[in-house]
């Protein structure tokens, strides 16, 4: 089936995994004289310094908070956090695949007490319950697998336990008060329009103290998963091992674009404009409905739409053959649904064209 050209988006990349990378970013990588040079020398260290400064500026990091980065993505950071942030026991909110994975990582660590996990079914939200035994509270700001947005706040008034937030699919597209967190960590291949290979974390002074405390405790921690060397290297504007410089170039350029366009407020308004179109469209169609029932929990950056009477696999196959990519549901969720990323790089006008294309396909499939 061929979708008419006048219905197609200009850019058909709507993936929630690796996201749309702006062509300006690719041109920057092509022109970069830092590619293929040492990450220990001034040019690349200057690039890392710019990334750290721009992340702090975009997210509004409070005074005393630091921006760390290290090799690997959020999966590597889960293990690093188990080694370097949890003293004895973690408490988690688990309401999708990625929040559950971090809970499993801390629960499996033989040097930690069993994790305390508050669960909700996919499509719902669960924050960890207050518990004096917990020394970190962890959950995602946005659950990428289900399209649920969660509040970011302190669990205990005394703030004795660290608040550790997975912001992989939220950072740069959803507003946040970092003062309510101690660790706000993410990979850069979603709202921040870059590629994989890095994790980034904005950490409070209390989180720095915890990292240094555990590093001095005698606990065995593999160097690659140790946050103290990552912190020390970040302060030198480098990483423990060689980073992907292309990822840094893409990230720095995209951060500059977001800041020049109006910062986090502008980005959040843009993602909400895009996602609202999809939710409103699904509410008007007999064959579609938003997966997340509670409007307050509907993500502005990852939209999940259930289909009825038509197979999502068939729709996705036709869309893909017409250059509209990666609108499939998260594979382990097992639902007949579309999942559409509405990150800042996605033009709201392209979302409108996506909707027209889906309607065209469903009418004829």
CSV table of C-alpha atoms in Angstrom, one decimal:
chain,number,residue,atom,x,y,z
A,1,UNK,CA,0.0,0.0,0.0
A,2,UNK,CA,1.3,3.4,-0.9
A,3,UNK,CA,0.4,6.3,1.3
A,4,UNK,CA,-0.1,9.6,-0.8
A,5,UNK,CA,2.9,11.9,-0.5
A,6,UNK,CA,0.7,14.7,0.8
A,7,UNK,CA,-0.1,12.7,3.9
A,8,UNK,CA,3.4,11.7,4.8
A,9,UNK,CA,5.5,13.4,7.5
A,10,UNK,CA,8.6,15.2,6.3
A,11,UNK,CA,10.6,13.1,8.7
A,12,UNK,CA,9.2,9.6,9.5
A,13,UNK,CA,11.3,8.7,12.5
A,14,UNK,CA,9.1,8.2,15.6
A,15,UNK,CA,11.1,5.7,17.6
A,16,UNK,CA,11.1,5.6,21.4
A,17,UNK,CA,14.5,3.8,21.5
A,18,UNK,CA,17.2,5.4,19.5
A,19,UNK,CA,15.3,8.6,18.6
A,20,UNK,CA,15.3,11.0,15.7
A,21,UNK,CA,18.7,12.6,15.3
A,22,UNK,CA,18.5,16.1,13.7
A,23,UNK,CA,20.4,16.5,10.4
A,24,UNK,CA,22.2,19.5,11.8
A,25,UNK,CA,23.7,17.1,14.4
A,26,UNK,CA,24.9,14.7,11.7
A,27,UNK,CA,26.5,17.6,9.8
A,28,UNK,CA,28.3,18.6,13.0
A,29,UNK,CA,29.7,15.1,13.4
A,30,UNK,CA,30.8,15.1,9.7
A,31,UNK,CA,32.6,18.4,10.2
A,32,UNK,CA,34.1,17.6,13.6
A,33,UNK,CA,37.9,17.8,13.9
A,34,UNK,CA,37.6,16.0,17.3
A,35,UNK,CA,36.6,12.7,15.8
A,36,UNK,CA,39.5,10.2,16.1
A,37,UNK,CA,41.4,12.3,18.7
A,38,UNK,CA,42.3,11.6,22.3
A,39,UNK,CA,39.6,12.1,24.9
A,40,UNK,CA,42.3,13.1,27.4
A,41,UNK,CA,43.3,16.2,25.4
A,42,UNK,CA,41.9,19.7,25.4
A,43,UNK,CA,39.6,19.6,22.4
A,44,UNK,CA,37.5,16.7,23.6
A,45,UNK,CA,37.7,17.7,27.2
A,46,UNK,CA,36.3,21.1,26.1
A,47,UNK,CA,33.5,19.3,24.4
A,48,UNK,CA,32.7,17.3,27.6
A,49,UNK,CA,32.8,20.5,29.6
A,50,UNK,CA,30.3,22.1,27.3
A,51,UNK,CA,28.0,19.1,27.6
A,52,UNK,CA,28.2,19.3,31.4
A,53,UNK,CA,27.5,23.0,31.4
A,54,UNK,CA,24.6,22.8,29.0
A,55,UNK,CA,23.0,19.9,30.8
A,56,UNK,CA,23.1,21.9,34.1
A,57,UNK,CA,21.7,24.9,32.3
A,58,UNK,CA,18.9,23.1,30.5
A,59,UNK,CA,17.7,21.2,33.6
A,60,UNK,CA,18.2,24.0,36.0
A,61,UNK,CA,20.6,22.3,38.3
A,62,UNK,CA,20.6,23.9,41.8
A,63,UNK,CA,23.8,25.3,43.3
A,64,UNK,CA,26.2,22.5,44.4
A,65,UNK,CA,24.8,19.9,42.1
A,66,UNK,CA,27.3,18.3,39.7
A,67,UNK,CA,26.9,16.7,36.2
A,68,UNK,CA,28.6,13.3,36.0
A,69,UNK,CA,29.0,11.1,32.9
A,70,UNK,CA,30.3,7.7,32.3
A,71,UNK,CA,30.6,4.9,29.7
A,72,UNK,CA,27.5,2.7,29.0
A,73,UNK,CA,23.9,3.6,29.2
A,74,UNK,CA,21.1,3.5,31.8
A,75,UNK,CA,21.5,-0.3,32.2
A,76,UNK,CA,25.2,0.2,33.2
A,77,UNK,CA,24.1,2.9,35.6
A,78,UNK,CA,21.6,0.6,37.4
A,79,UNK,CA,24.5,-1.7,38.3
A,80,UNK,CA,26.7,1.2,39.2
A,81,UNK,CA,24.0,2.5,41.5
A,82,UNK,CA,23.7,-0.8,43.1
A,83,UNK,CA,27.4,-0.8,43.9
A,84,UNK,CA,27.9,2.9,44.6
A,85,UNK,CA,24.7,4.5,45.9
A,86,UNK,CA,22.8,1.9,47.9
A,87,UNK,CA,24.2,1.4,51.5
A,88,UNK,CA,21.9,-1.5,52.5
A,89,UNK,CA,18.5,-1.5,50.9
A,90,UNK,CA,16.7,0.2,48.0
A,91,UNK,CA,13.0,1.0,47.7
A,92,UNK,CA,11.6,1.1,44.2
A,93,UNK,CA,8.5,2.1,42.3
A,94,UNK,CA,8.0,-0.5,39.5
A,95,UNK,CA,5.3,0.1,36.9
A,96,UNK,CA,6.9,-1.1,33.6
A,97,UNK,CA,9.9,-2.9,32.2
A,98,UNK,CA,12.7,-0.4,32.9
A,99,UNK,CA,11.6,0.4,36.5
A,100,UNK,CA,11.4,-3.3,37.2
A,101,UNK,CA,14.9,-3.9,35.8
A,102,UNK,CA,16.5,-1.5,38.2
A,103,UNK,CA,14.6,-3.1,41.1
A,104,UNK,CA,15.8,-6.6,40.0
A,105,UNK,CA,19.4,-5.3,39.8
A,106,UNK,CA,19.5,-4.1,43.4
A,107,UNK,CA,17.5,-7.1,44.7
A,108,UNK,CA,20.0,-9.5,43.1
A,109,UNK,CA,23.1,-7.8,44.6
A,110,UNK,CA,24.5,-10.2,47.2
A,111,UNK,CA,25.9,-7.4,49.4
A,112,UNK,CA,22.5,-5.6,49.8
A,113,UNK,CA,19.3,-6.4,51.7
A,114,UNK,CA,16.3,-7.5,49.6
A,115,UNK,CA,14.8,-4.5,47.8
A,116,UNK,CA,11.4,-3.1,48.8
A,117,UNK,CA,9.2,-2.8,45.7
A,118,UNK,CA,5.9,-1.1,45.2
A,119,UNK,CA,4.3,-2.3,42.0
A,120,UNK,CA,1.6,-1.2,39.6
A,121,UNK,CA,0.3,-2.9,36.5
A,122,UNK,CA,1.5,-1.5,33.1
A,123,UNK,CA,-0.4,1.6,32.4
A,124,UNK,CA,-0.5,2.7,36.1
A,125,UNK,CA,2.1,4.3,38.3
A,126,UNK,CA,3.6,3.3,41.7
A,127,UNK,CA,6.1,5.4,43.7
A,128,UNK,CA,8.1,3.6,46.4
A,129,UNK,CA,6.5,3.5,49.8
A,130,UNK,CA,8.1,5.4,52.7
A,131,UNK,CA,10.2,3.0,54.7
A,132,UNK,CA,12.8,3.7,57.3
A,133,UNK,CA,14.9,0.7,56.1
A,134,UNK,CA,15.4,2.2,52.7
A,135,UNK,CA,18.4,4.5,51.9
A,136,UNK,CA,17.5,5.2,48.3
A,137,UNK,CA,14.1,5.6,46.7
A,138,UNK,CA,14.1,4.9,42.9
A,139,UNK,CA,11.6,5.1,40.1
A,140,UNK,CA,11.5,6.5,36.5
A,141,UNK,CA,10.3,10.0,35.6
A,142,UNK,CA,8.9,8.5,32.4
A,143,UNK,CA,8.4,4.7,31.9
A,144,UNK,CA,9.4,4.3,28.3
A,145,UNK,CA,7.8,0.9,27.9
A,146,UNK,CA,4.2,2.0,28.8
A,147,UNK,CA,4.1,5.7,28.3
A,148,UNK,CA,3.4,6.7,31.9
A,149,UNK,CA,4.8,9.9,33.4
A,150,UNK,CA,5.4,9.9,37.1
A,151,UNK,CA,5.8,12.7,39.6
A,152,UNK,CA,9.2,13.6,40.9
A,153,UNK,CA,9.3,14.5,44.6
A,154,UNK,CA,10.7,13.6,48.0
A,155,UNK,CA,9.2,10.5,49.7
A,156,UNK,CA,10.3,11.4,53.2
A,157,UNK,CA,10.1,14.9,54.6
A,158,UNK,CA,13.5,14.5,56.3
A,159,UNK,CA,15.2,13.5,53.1
A,160,UNK,CA,17.3,10.9,54.8
A,161,UNK,CA,17.2,8.6,51.8
A,162,UNK,CA,18.4,9.6,48.4
A,163,UNK,CA,15.9,10.1,45.6
A,164,UNK,CA,17.3,8.4,42.4
A,165,UNK,CA,15.3,9.1,39.2
A,166,UNK,CA,15.7,7.4,35.9
A,167,UNK,CA,15.1,10.2,33.4
A,168,UNK,CA,16.2,8.4,30.3
A,169,UNK,CA,13.1,9.2,28.3
A,170,UNK,CA,12.2,12.4,30.2
A,171,UNK,CA,15.3,14.5,30.5
A,172,UNK,CA,15.2,17.4,28.0
A,173,UNK,CA,11.5,16.9,27.2
A,174,UNK,CA,9.7,17.2,30.5
A,175,UNK,CA,10.0,19.9,33.1
A,176,UNK,CA,11.5,18.9,36.5
A,177,UNK,CA,12.6,20.4,39.8
A,178,UNK,CA,16.0,18.8,40.4
A,179,UNK,CA,16.0,20.0,44.0
A,180,UNK,CA,13.5,17.2,44.6
A,181,UNK,CA,16.1,14.6,43.5
A,182,UNK,CA,19.6,13.5,44.5
A,183,UNK,CA,20.4,11.7,41.3
A,184,UNK,CA,18.7,12.4,38.0
A,185,UNK,CA,20.3,10.1,35.4
A,186,UNK,CA,19.7,9.4,31.7
A,187,UNK,CA,21.0,8.2,28.4
A,188,UNK,CA,21.2,10.8,25.7
A,189,UNK,CA,19.5,9.0,22.8
A,190,UNK,CA,15.9,10.1,23.4
A,191,UNK,CA,14.9,13.7,24.1
A,192,UNK,CA,18.5,14.8,23.7
A,193,UNK,CA,18.8,13.7,20.1
A,194,UNK,CA,22.1,11.8,20.4
A,195,UNK,CA,23.3,8.2,20.2
A,196,UNK,CA,24.0,5.5,22.8
A,197,UNK,CA,27.1,4.8,24.8
A,198,UNK,CA,26.9,7.2,27.7
A,199,UNK,CA,25.1,7.8,30.9
A,200,UNK,CA,24.7,11.2,32.4
A,201,UNK,CA,23.7,12.0,36.0
A,202,UNK,CA,23.0,15.3,37.8
A,203,UNK,CA,23.9,14.6,41.4
A,204,UNK,CA,23.3,16.5,44.7
A,205,UNK,CA,26.0,17.1,47.3
A,206,UNK,CA,24.3,14.4,49.4
A,207,UNK,CA,24.7,11.9,46.5
A,208,UNK,CA,28.3,12.9,46.2
A,209,UNK,CA,28.8,12.2,49.9
A,210,UNK,CA,27.2,8.8,49.5
A,211,UNK,CA,29.4,7.9,46.5
A,212,UNK,CA,32.5,8.9,48.5
A,213,UNK,CA,31.3,7.1,51.6
A,214,UNK,CA,30.7,3.8,49.9
A,215,UNK,CA,33.9,4.1,47.9
A,216,UNK,CA,35.8,4.3,51.2
A,217,UNK,CA,33.9,1.5,52.9
A,218,UNK,CA,35.9,-1.3,51.5
A,219,UNK,CA,33.1,-2.7,49.3
A,220,UNK,CA,34.5,-4.4,46.2
A,221,UNK,CA,33.3,-2.4,43.1
A,222,UNK,CA,34.5,-3.1,39.5
A,223,UNK,CA,36.2,0.1,38.2
A,224,UNK,CA,33.8,0.3,35.2
A,225,UNK,CA,30.8,0.3,37.6
A,226,UNK,CA,32.3,2.5,40.3
A,227,UNK,CA,30.8,6.0,40.5
A,228,UNK,CA,33.8,7.5,42.4
A,229,UNK,CA,36.2,7.1,39.5
A,230,UNK,CA,33.3,8.4,37.2
A,231,UNK,CA,32.9,11.4,39.5
A,232,UNK,CA,36.7,12.1,39.6
A,233,UNK,CA,37.0,11.8,35.8
A,234,UNK,CA,33.9,14.0,35.2
A,235,UNK,CA,35.5,16.7,37.2
A,236,UNK,CA,38.4,16.6,34.7
A,237,UNK,CA,35.9,16.6,31.8
A,238,UNK,CA,36.6,13.1,30.7
A,239,UNK,CA,35.4,9.5,31.2
A,240,UNK,CA,37.1,6.4,32.6
A,241,UNK,CA,37.3,4.8,29.2
A,242,UNK,CA,37.2,6.3,25.7
A,243,UNK,CA,33.8,7.7,25.0
A,244,UNK,CA,32.0,7.8,21.6
A,245,UNK,CA,32.9,11.2,20.5
A,246,UNK,CA,30.2,11.2,17.9
A,247,UNK,CA,27.7,10.8,20.7
A,248,UNK,CA,29.2,13.8,22.5
A,249,UNK,CA,29.1,15.9,19.4
A,250,UNK,CA,25.4,15.1,18.7
A,251,UNK,CA,24.6,15.7,22.4
A,252,UNK,CA,26.3,19.0,22.7
A,253,UNK,CA,24.8,20.3,19.4
A,254,UNK,CA,21.3,19.2,20.5
A,255,UNK,CA,21.6,20.8,23.9
A,256,UNK,CA,22.6,24.0,22.2
A,257,UNK,CA,19.6,23.8,19.9
A,258,UNK,CA,17.2,23.3,22.9
A,259,UNK,CA,18.8,26.2,24.8
A,260,UNK,CA,18.7,28.5,21.9
A,261,UNK,CA,15.1,27.6,21.1
A,262,UNK,CA,13.9,28.5,24.6
A,263,UNK,CA,15.2,25.9,27.0
A,264,UNK,CA,13.3,23.2,28.9
A,265,UNK,CA,10.0,25.1,29.0
A,266,UNK,CA,10.0,25.4,25.2
A,267,UNK,CA,10.8,21.7,24.8
A,268,UNK,CA,8.1,20.6,27.3
A,269,UNK,CA,5.5,22.8,25.5
A,270,UNK,CA,6.5,21.3,22.1
A,271,UNK,CA,6.3,17.7,23.3
A,272,UNK,CA,3.0,18.3,24.9
A,273,UNK,CA,1.7,19.9,21.7
A,274,UNK,CA,2.7,16.7,19.8
A,275,UNK,CA,1.4,14.2,22.3
A,276,UNK,CA,-1.9,16.0,22.8
A,277,UNK,CA,-2.6,15.6,19.1
A,278,UNK,CA,-2.3,11.8,19.4
A,279,UNK,CA,-4.3,11.5,22.6
A,280,UNK,CA,-7.1,13.7,21.2
A,281,UNK,CA,-7.1,11.7,17.9
A,282,UNK,CA,-7.3,8.3,19.7
A,283,UNK,CA,-10.2,9.6,21.7
A,284,UNK,CA,-12.1,10.4,18.5
A,285,UNK,CA,-11.6,7.0,16.8
A,286,UNK,CA,-13.6,3.8,17.3
A,287,UNK,CA,-10.5,1.7,16.5
A,288,UNK,CA,-8.1,3.5,18.9
A,289,UNK,CA,-7.8,4.5,22.6
A,290,UNK,CA,-5.0,5.8,24.8
A,291,UNK,CA,-3.5,2.9,26.7
A,292,UNK,CA,-2.9,5.0,29.9
A,293,UNK,CA,-6.4,5.6,31.3
A,294,UNK,CA,-5.5,8.3,33.8
A,295,UNK,CA,-5.0,11.6,31.9
A,296,UNK,CA,-2.5,12.9,34.6
A,297,UNK,CA,-0.3,9.9,33.9
A,298,UNK,CA,-0.2,10.1,30.1
A,299,UNK,CA,3.3,10.8,29.0
A,300,UNK,CA,4.0,13.9,26.9
A,301,UNK,CA,7.0,12.2,25.3
A,302,UNK,CA,6.1,8.5,24.7
A,303,UNK,CA,2.5,8.0,23.5
A,304,UNK,CA,0.9,4.5,23.7
A,305,UNK,CA,-2.3,3.9,21.7
A,306,UNK,CA,-4.2,0.6,21.9
A,307,UNK,CA,-5.9,-0.5,18.6
A,308,UNK,CA,-9.1,-2.6,18.3
A,309,UNK,CA,-10.3,-4.3,15.2
A,310,UNK,CA,-7.1,-3.8,13.3
A,311,UNK,CA,-3.7,-5.4,13.9
A,312,UNK,CA,-1.0,-3.0,14.9
A,313,UNK,CA,1.6,-5.2,13.2
A,314,UNK,CA,-0.2,-4.7,9.9
A,315,UNK,CA,-0.4,-1.0,10.4
A,316,UNK,CA,3.2,-0.7,11.4
A,317,UNK,CA,4.3,-2.8,8.4
A,318,UNK,CA,2.6,-0.4,6.0
A,319,UNK,CA,3.8,2.6,7.8
A,320,UNK,CA,7.4,1.3,7.7
A,321,UNK,CA,7.2,0.5,3.9
A,322,UNK,CA,6.3,4.2,3.4
A,323,UNK,CA,9.2,5.5,5.5
A,324,UNK,CA,7.3,6.0,8.8
A,325,UNK,CA,9.5,4.1,11.3
A,326,UNK,CA,9.5,2.5,14.7
A,327,UNK,CA,5.9,3.0,15.8
A,328,UNK,CA,5.7,-0.5,17.3
A,329,UNK,CA,4.8,-1.2,20.9
A,330,UNK,CA,7.4,-2.2,23.5
A,331,UNK,CA,8.0,-5.9,22.6
A,332,UNK,CA,7.6,-7.3,26.1
A,333,UNK,CA,4.3,-5.5,26.8
A,334,UNK,CA,2.6,-7.7,24.4
A,335,UNK,CA,-0.3,-5.3,23.5
A,336,UNK,CA,-1.9,-4.5,20.1
A,337,UNK,CA,-0.8,-0.9,20.2
A,338,UNK,CA,1.2,1.8,18.6
A,339,UNK,CA,4.0,3.6,20.5
A,340,UNK,CA,5.0,7.0,19.2
A,341,UNK,CA,7.9,9.2,20.5
A,342,UNK,CA,7.1,12.9,20.6
A,343,UNK,CA,10.5,14.1,21.7
A,344,UNK,CA,11.5,17.7,21.0
A,345,UNK,CA,13.2,16.9,17.7
A,346,UNK,CA,9.9,15.5,16.4
A,347,UNK,CA,8.0,18.3,14.6
A,348,UNK,CA,4.4,18.6,15.8
A,349,UNK,CA,3.5,19.1,12.1
A,350,UNK,CA,4.9,15.7,11.4
A,351,UNK,CA,2.8,14.2,14.2
A,352,UNK,CA,-0.3,15.6,12.4
A,353,UNK,CA,0.8,14.0,9.2
A,354,UNK,CA,1.4,10.7,11.0
A,355,UNK,CA,-2.2,10.7,12.2
A,356,UNK,CA,-3.4,11.3,8.6
A,357,UNK,CA,-1.3,8.4,7.4
A,358,UNK,CA,-2.6,6.0,10.1
A,359,UNK,CA,-6.2,7.0,9.2
A,360,UNK,CA,-5.5,6.3,5.6
A,361,UNK,CA,-3.9,2.9,6.3
A,362,UNK,CA,-6.7,1.8,8.7
A,363,UNK,CA,-9.4,2.7,6.3
A,364,UNK,CA,-7.8,0.4,3.6
A,365,UNK,CA,-6.1,-2.4,5.5
